[in-house]
mmCIF file of C-alpha atoms and ligand atoms in Angstrom:
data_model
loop_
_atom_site.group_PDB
_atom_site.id
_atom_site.type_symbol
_atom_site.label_atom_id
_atom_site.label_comp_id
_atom_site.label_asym_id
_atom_site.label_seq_id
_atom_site.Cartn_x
_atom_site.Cartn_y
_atom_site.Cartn_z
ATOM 1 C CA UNK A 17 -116.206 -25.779 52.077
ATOM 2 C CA UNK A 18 -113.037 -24.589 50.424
ATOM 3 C CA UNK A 19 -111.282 -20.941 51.146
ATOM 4 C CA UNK A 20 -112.075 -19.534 47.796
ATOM 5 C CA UNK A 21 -115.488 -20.929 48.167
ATOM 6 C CA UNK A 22 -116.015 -18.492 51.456
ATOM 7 C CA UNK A 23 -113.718 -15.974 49.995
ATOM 8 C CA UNK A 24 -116.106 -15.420 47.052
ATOM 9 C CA UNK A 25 -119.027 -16.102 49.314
ATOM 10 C CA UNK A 26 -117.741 -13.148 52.335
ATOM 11 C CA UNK A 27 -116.602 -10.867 48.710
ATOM 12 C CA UNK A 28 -120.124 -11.169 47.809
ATOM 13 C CA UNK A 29 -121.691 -10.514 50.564
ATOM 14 C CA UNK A 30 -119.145 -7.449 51.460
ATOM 15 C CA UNK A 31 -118.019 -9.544 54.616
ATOM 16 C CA UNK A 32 -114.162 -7.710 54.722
ATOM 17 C CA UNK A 33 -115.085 -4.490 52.188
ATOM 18 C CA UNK A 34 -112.374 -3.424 49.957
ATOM 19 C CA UNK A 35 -110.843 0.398 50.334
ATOM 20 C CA UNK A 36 -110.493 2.300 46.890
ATOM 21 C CA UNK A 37 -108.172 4.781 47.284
ATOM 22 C CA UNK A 38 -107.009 7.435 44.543
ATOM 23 C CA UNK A 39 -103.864 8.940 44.519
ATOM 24 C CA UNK A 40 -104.445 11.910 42.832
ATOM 25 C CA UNK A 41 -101.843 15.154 41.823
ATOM 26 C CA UNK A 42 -100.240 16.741 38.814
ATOM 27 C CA UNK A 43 -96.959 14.818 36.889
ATOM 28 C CA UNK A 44 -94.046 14.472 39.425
ATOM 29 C CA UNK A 45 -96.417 16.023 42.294
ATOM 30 C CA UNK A 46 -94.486 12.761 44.199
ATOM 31 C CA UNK A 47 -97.274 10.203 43.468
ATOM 32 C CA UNK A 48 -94.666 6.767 42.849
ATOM 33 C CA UNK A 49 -92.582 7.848 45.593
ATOM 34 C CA UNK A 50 -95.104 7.901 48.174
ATOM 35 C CA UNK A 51 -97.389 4.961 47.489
ATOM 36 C CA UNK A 52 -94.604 2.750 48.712
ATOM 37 C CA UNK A 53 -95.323 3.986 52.107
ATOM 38 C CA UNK A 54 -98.786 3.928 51.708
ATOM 39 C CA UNK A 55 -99.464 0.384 50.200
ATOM 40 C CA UNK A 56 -97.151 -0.720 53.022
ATOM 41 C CA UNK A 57 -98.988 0.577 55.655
ATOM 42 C CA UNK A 58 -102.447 0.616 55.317
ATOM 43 C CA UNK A 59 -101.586 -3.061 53.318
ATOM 44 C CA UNK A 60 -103.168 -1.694 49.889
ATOM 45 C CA UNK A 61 -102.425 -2.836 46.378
ATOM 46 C CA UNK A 62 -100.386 -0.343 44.030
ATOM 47 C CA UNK A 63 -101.690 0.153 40.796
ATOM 48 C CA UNK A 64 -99.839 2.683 38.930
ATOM 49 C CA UNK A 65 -101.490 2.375 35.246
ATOM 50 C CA UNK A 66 -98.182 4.484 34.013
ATOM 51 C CA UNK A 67 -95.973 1.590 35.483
ATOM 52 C CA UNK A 68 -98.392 -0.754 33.808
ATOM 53 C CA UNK A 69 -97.713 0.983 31.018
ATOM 54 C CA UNK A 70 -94.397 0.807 31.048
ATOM 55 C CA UNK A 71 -94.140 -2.630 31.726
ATOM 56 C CA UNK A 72 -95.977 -3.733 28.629
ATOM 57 C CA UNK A 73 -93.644 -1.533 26.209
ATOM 58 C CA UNK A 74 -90.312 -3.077 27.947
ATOM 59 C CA UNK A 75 -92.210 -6.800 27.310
ATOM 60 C CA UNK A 76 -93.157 -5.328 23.679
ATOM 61 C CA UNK A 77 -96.164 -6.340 23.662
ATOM 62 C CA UNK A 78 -99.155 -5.362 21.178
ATOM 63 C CA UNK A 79 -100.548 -3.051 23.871
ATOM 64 C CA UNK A 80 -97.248 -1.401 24.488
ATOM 65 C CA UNK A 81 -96.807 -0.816 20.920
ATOM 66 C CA UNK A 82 -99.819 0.881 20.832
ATOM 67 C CA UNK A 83 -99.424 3.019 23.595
ATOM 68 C CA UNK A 84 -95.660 3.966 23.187
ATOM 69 C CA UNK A 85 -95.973 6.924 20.519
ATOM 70 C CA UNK A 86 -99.202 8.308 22.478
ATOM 71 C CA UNK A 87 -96.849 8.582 25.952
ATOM 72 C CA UNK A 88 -93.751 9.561 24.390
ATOM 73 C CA UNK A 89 -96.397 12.730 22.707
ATOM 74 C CA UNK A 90 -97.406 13.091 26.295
ATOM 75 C CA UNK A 91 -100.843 12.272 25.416
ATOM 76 C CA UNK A 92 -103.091 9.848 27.210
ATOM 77 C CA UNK A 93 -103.774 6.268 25.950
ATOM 78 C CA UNK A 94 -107.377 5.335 25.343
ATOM 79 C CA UNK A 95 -109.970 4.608 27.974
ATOM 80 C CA UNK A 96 -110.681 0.952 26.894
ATOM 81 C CA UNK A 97 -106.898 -0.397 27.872
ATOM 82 C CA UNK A 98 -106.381 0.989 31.342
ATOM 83 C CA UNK A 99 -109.884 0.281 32.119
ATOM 84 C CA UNK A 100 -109.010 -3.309 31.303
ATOM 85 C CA UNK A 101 -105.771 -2.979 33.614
ATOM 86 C CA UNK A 102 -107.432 -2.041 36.013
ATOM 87 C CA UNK A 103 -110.567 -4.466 36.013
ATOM 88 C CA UNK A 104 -107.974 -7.051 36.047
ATOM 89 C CA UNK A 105 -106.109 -6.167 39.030
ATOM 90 C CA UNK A 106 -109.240 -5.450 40.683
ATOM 91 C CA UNK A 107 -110.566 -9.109 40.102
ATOM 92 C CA UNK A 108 -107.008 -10.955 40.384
ATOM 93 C CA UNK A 109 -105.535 -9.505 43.717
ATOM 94 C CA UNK A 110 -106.792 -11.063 47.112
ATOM 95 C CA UNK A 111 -105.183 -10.560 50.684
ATOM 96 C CA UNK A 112 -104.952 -6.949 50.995
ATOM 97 C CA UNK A 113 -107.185 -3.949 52.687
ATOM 98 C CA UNK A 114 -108.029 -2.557 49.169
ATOM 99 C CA UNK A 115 -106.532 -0.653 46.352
ATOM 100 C CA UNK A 116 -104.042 2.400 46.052
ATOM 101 C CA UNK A 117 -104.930 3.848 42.317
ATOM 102 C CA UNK A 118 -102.212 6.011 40.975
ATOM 103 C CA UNK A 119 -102.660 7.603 37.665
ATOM 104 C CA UNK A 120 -106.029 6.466 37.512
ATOM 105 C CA UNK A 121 -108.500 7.726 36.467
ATOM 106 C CA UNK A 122 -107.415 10.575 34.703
ATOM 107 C CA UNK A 123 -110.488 11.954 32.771
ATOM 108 C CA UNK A 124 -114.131 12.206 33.786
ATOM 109 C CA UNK A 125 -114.970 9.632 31.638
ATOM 110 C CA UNK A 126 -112.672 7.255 33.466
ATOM 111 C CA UNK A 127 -113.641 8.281 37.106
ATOM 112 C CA UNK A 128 -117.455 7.536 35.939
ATOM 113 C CA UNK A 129 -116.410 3.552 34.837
ATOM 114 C CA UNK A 130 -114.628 3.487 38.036
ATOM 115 C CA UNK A 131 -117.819 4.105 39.877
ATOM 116 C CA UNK A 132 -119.554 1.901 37.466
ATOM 117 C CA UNK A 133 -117.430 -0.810 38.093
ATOM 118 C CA UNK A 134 -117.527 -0.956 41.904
ATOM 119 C CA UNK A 135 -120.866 -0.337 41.975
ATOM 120 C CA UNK A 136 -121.067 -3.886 39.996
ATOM 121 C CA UNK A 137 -120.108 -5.237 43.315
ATOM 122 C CA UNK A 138 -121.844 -2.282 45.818
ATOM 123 C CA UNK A 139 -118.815 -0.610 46.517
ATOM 124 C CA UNK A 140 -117.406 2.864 45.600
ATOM 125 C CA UNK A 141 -113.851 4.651 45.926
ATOM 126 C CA UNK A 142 -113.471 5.416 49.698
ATOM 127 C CA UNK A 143 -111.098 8.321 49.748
ATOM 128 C CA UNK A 144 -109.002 10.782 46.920
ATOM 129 C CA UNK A 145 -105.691 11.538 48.666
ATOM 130 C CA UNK A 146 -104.523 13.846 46.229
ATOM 131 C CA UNK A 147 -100.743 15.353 46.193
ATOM 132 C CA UNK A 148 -101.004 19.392 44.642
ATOM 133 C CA UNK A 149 -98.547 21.547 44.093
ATOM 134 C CA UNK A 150 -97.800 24.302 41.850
ATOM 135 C CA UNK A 151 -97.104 24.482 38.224
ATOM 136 C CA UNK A 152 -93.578 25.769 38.575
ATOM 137 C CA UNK A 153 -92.191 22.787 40.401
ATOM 138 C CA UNK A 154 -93.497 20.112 37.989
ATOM 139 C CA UNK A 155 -91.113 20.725 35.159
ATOM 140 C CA UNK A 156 -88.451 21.256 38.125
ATOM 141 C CA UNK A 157 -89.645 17.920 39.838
ATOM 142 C CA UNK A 158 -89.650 15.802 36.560
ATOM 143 C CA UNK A 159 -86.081 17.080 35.551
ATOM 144 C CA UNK A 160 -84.693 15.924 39.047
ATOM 145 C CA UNK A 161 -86.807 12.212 38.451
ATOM 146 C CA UNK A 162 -85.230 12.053 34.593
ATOM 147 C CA UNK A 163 -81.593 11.720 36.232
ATOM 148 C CA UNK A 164 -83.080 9.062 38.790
ATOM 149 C CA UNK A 165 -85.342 6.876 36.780
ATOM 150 C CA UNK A 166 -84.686 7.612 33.441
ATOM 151 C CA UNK A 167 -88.178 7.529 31.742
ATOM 152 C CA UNK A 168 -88.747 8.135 28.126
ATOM 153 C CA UNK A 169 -91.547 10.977 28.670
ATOM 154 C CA UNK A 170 -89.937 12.773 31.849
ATOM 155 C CA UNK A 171 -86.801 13.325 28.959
ATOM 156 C CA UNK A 172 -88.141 15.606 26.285
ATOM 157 C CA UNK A 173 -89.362 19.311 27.075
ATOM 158 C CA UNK A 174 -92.276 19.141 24.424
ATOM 159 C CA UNK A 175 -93.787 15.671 25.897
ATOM 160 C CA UNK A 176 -93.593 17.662 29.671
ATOM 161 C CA UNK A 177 -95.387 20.436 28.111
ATOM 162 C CA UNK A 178 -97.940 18.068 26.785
ATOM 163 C CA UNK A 179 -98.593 15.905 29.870
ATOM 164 C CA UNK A 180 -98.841 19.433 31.799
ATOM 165 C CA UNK A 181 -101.240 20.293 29.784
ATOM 166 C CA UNK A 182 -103.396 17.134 29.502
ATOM 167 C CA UNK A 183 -103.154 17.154 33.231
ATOM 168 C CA UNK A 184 -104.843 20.832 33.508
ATOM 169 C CA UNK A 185 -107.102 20.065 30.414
ATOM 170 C CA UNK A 186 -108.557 16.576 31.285
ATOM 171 C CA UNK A 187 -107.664 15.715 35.020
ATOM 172 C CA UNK A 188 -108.212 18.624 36.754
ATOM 173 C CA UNK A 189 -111.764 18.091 35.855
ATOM 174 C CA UNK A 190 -111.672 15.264 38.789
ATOM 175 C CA UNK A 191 -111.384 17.576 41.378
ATOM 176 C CA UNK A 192 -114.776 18.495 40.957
ATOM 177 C CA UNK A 193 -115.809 15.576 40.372
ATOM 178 C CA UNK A 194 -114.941 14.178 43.790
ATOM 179 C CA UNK A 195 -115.305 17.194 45.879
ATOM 180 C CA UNK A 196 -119.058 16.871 44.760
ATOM 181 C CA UNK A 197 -119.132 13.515 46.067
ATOM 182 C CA UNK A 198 -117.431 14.170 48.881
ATOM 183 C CA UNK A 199 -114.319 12.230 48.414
ATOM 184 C CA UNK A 200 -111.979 14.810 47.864
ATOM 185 C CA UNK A 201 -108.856 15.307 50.404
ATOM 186 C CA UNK A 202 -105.612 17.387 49.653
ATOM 187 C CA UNK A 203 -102.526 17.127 50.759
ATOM 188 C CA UNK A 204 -99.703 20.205 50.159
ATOM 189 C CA UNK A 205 -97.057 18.509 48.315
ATOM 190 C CA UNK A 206 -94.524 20.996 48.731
ATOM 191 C CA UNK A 207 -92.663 19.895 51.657
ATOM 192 C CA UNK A 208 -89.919 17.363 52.184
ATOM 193 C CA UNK A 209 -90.547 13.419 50.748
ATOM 194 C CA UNK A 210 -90.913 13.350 54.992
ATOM 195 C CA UNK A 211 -93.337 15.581 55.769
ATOM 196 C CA UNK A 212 -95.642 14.818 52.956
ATOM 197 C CA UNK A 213 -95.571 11.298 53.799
ATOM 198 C CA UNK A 214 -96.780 12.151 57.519
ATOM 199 C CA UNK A 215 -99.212 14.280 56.495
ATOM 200 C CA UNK A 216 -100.432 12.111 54.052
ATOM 201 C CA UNK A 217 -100.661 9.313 57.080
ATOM 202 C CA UNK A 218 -102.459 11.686 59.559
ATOM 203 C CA UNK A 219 -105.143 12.391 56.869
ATOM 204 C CA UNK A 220 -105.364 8.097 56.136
ATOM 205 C CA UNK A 221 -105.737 7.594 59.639
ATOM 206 C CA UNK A 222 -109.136 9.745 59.377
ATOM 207 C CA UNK A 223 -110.201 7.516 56.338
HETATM 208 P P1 LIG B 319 -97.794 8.168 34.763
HETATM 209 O O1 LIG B 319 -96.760 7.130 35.088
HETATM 210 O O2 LIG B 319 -99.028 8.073 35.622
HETATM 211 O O3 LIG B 319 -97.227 9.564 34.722
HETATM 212 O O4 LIG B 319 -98.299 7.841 33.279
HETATM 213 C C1 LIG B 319 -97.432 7.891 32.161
HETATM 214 C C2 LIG B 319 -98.242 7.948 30.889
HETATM 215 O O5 LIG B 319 -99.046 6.765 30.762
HETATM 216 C C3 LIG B 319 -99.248 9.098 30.795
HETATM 217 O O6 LIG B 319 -98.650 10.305 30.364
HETATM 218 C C4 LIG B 319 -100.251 8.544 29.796
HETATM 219 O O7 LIG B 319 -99.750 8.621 28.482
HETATM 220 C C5 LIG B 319 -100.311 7.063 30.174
HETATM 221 N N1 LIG B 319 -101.365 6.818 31.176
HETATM 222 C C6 LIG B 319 -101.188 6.442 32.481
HETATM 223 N N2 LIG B 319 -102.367 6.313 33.097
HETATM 224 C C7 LIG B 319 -103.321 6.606 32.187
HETATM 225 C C8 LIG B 319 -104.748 6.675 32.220
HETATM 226 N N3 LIG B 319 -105.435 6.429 33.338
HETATM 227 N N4 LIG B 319 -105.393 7.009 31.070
HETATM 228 C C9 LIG B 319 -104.731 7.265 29.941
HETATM 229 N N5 LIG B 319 -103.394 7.243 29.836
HETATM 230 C C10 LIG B 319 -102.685 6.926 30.943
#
């Protein structure tokens, strides 16, 4: 029998079960920064729908067309595409200990595909690691990342305003949403790019 023949065989049967991990906080809580160290060491796949994003408007591609005017107005693209994204990744990637999800899912709506989607397969999102802290260091946070990385939407005031508000509007929703299933962890996010990284590493060692 041939490896992918046993490696769809063991995925079927759940033989080496996948970890779904959400990376959850508000815009510029430090999400990008520290899933490096995380898909590193617990071997996990990043996938930041945002970068995704990103990556199809530098290719110009249909889907990046479509979803350039709705990031640069800070608003968020619909369901359908970074469900698809995500799918994808989901079915494509092989040889790691599971999935790092950053930036998705960001509504109710989406969280509830999620579940419907590992379910599919009899598995579920293991653990929301989610990065919080307070309103008045986003905007500060997102200026300092404009002079690093130079996005589009971290550049204008009124598209900060917008995501900050989508963010309290349609994500926040998600907290609820996994503290009722009992997925929900939280990390402080104020500290140091150092400290948040260790604490976010004691808590994954629990997971
Ligand atoms: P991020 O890099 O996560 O800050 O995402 C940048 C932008 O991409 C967001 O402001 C949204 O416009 C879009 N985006 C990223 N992820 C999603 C998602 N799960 N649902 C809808 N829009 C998204």
């Amino acid at each position: 029998m041939c490896w992918t023949m046993i490696d769809v065989i063991a995925e079927t049967i759940n033989l080496h079960k996948m970890k779904y991990f959400i990376l959850f906080g508000p815009p510029g809580a430090g999400k990008g920064t520290q899933a490096s160290a995380m898909v590193e060491k617990y071997n996990l796949h990043h996938i930041s729908t945002g970068a995704l994003l990103r990556k199809e408007i530098a290719a110009g591609t249909e889907l990046g067309l479509k979803a350039k005017s709705l990031i640069d107005a800070g608003a968020l693209v619909p369901d359908e595409i970074v469900e698809g994204m995500i799918e994808s990744e989901f079915k494509t990637v092989k040889g790691v200990n599971g999935f790092l999800l950053d930036g998705f899912p960001r509504t109710t709506a989406q969280a509830e595909v999620l579940d419907q989607m590992l379910a599919k397969t009899s598995e579920s999102v293991t653990a929301v690691v989610s990065i919080m802290i307070p309103d008045e260091m986003i905007k500060e946070r997102i200026r300092h990342r404009a002079t690093i990385e130079g996005r589009a939407d971290d550049a204008k005031e009124e598209t900060i305003n917008n995501r900050i508000l989508t963010y309290h509007e349609k994500t926040e929703p998600l907290v609820d949403y996994y503290t009722k299933a009992g997925r929900y962890n939280e990390i402080n996010g104020t500290g140091t790019i150092d400290e948040v990284r260790e604490n976010i590493f004691a808590l994954m060692d629990t997971l």
